[in-house]
Amino acid sequence: MLVVKKFGGTSVANKERILNVARRCVEDYQKGYDVVVVLSAMGKSTDELIAMARDINPNPSKRELDMLVTTGEQVSVSMLALALGSMRIPAISLNAFQVAMHTTHRYGNARLKRIDTDRIFNELEQRKIVIVTGFQGIDKFDNITTLGRGGSDTTAVALAAALRADACEIFTDVDGVYTADPRHVKTARKLEQITYDEMLELSTLGAGVLHNRSVELAKKYGVVLVVRSSLNDHEGTIVKEELDVEKMLVSGVAADKNAARIAVIGLKDEPGIAFHLFNSLASKNINVDIILQSVGRDGTKDISFTVEEDVADEAVAILQKSFPRNEYKMIDLDKAVAKVSIVGAGMQTNPGVAATMFEALYDAGVNIRMISTSEIRVTVLIDEDNTDRALRSVHNKFDLD
Ligand code: ADP
Ligand code: ASP
Ligand code: MG
């Protein structure tokens, strides 16, 4: 039996928590299991390292930022190895370079390509607990890269797939995946199970409990995930392909405040304009989400869309460069917006779900600015100030409590 156990930042925030993680690993080790542990950096240390970088250079190079933040995970893995050593349990910590976790070259948001398993299997054969740094990788030139914020989940799932693990447990600071972020919606309820597809939508739409790419990988390689608390023995949530329980109409609601709306007003109403606009953003790796185009009038049209707030200024600058000043009237940027979404596999076969969501927003007096849907989700763009009120009203309307 080979288990991969991942612990997030709060689960390794201090000495007591690290000792707690050590004990949980030893339990499995003493059952005779092979234990591979993936850790995040202690507490808020990734945030602190980023702040430190920005303090000395407000515009830090992405390469150096990755070099810096990956030290956080190196601290936690060695601390756990030391803790296990103090209990006389053989353990070894390994960073991405030592394992050889190969990624693409994109600093700050690299993708895992291949993981060498020889070293890990070798250490496991010697009956050691193997502790691997989450979040980090190396590119083909041996530069250190990171997988994006929250990326340790993805390291864990990728390792579970590469090692053909029998179980992959994601330990965090809540009891599992809830119908909404339990920190914002007090009545949120823990889900026993959720499908990969639903979880992928939820995590992409703001449910930070799992890194969305980890869910993508879990689905691709059929890794069943268990999300549970590192601080108690409650059962947690199982993330897998098909549910044994009845499908819910709506499984959860999520909010994402890291959104901005850009409106390009008064574009020429002729073929090729949308292509030119979105192609110029795509060529600079800017992801566009909800898109709305107005009906053409007097030879002009408006195109609005959302991007992540962090890249909104860059997106506007790209558009200003791509379109001569006389080809549009103005570009409007609004950062004070948020996306609120409902996700549920049951939606596919039940009409009226979107209408119910809109009714909940109406009840809460929340105006909808944009709408987008897929087979299993409805997303609305609203004013950021209304986020929590909208979340609670929608959660309540679908009886998710
Ligand atoms: P870790 O450091 O363990 O990776 P994260 O902070 O990344 O922990 O993720 C756990 C947090 O995700 C929870 O504390 C919770 O506030 C948040 N969260 C957001 N949406 C959900 C949800 N639907 N279910 C559970 N937790 C959620
Ligand atoms: N330490 C990294 C972060 O804070 C990775 C992770 O926690 O998953 O984003
Ligand atoms: Mg996380």
CSV table of C-alpha atoms and ligand atoms in Angstrom, one decimal, residues 6 8-9 40-41 43 46-47 73 134-135 148-153, ligand 2:
chain,number,residue,atom,x,y,z
A,6,LYS,CA,-0.4,16.3,1.3
A,8,GLY,CA,-1.2,22.6,3.5
A,9,GLY,CA,0.3,25.7,5.1
A,40,SER,CA,3.3,23.4,1.5
A,41,ALA,CA,5.3,26.2,3.1
A,43,GLY,CA,1.7,29.1,7.6
A,46,THR,CA,4.9,32.2,0.9
A,47,ASP,CA,3.0,35.5,1.3
A,73,GLU,CA,8.6,24.5,1.0
A,134,GLY,CA,5.0,20.9,-3.0
A,135,PHE,CA,4.5,23.7,-5.5
A,148,GLY,CA,1.0,28.7,-9.2
A,149,ARG,CA,-0.5,29.7,-5.8
A,150,GLY,CA,-2.0,26.6,-4.1
A,151,GLY,CA,0.0,24.3,-6.4
A,152,SER,CA,1.1,21.8,-3.8
A,153,ASP,CA,-2.2,20.0,-4.3
B,2,ASP,N1,3.0,27.6,-0.6
B,2,ASP,C1,2.4,27.8,-1.9
B,2,ASP,C2,1.3,28.9,-1.8
B,2,ASP,O1,1.1,29.4,-0.7
B,2,ASP,C3,1.8,26.5,-2.4
B,2,ASP,C4,0.7,25.9,-1.6
B,2,ASP,O2,0.4,26.3,-0.5
B,2,ASP,O3,0.0,25.0,-2.2
B,2,ASP,O4,0.7,29.2,-2.7
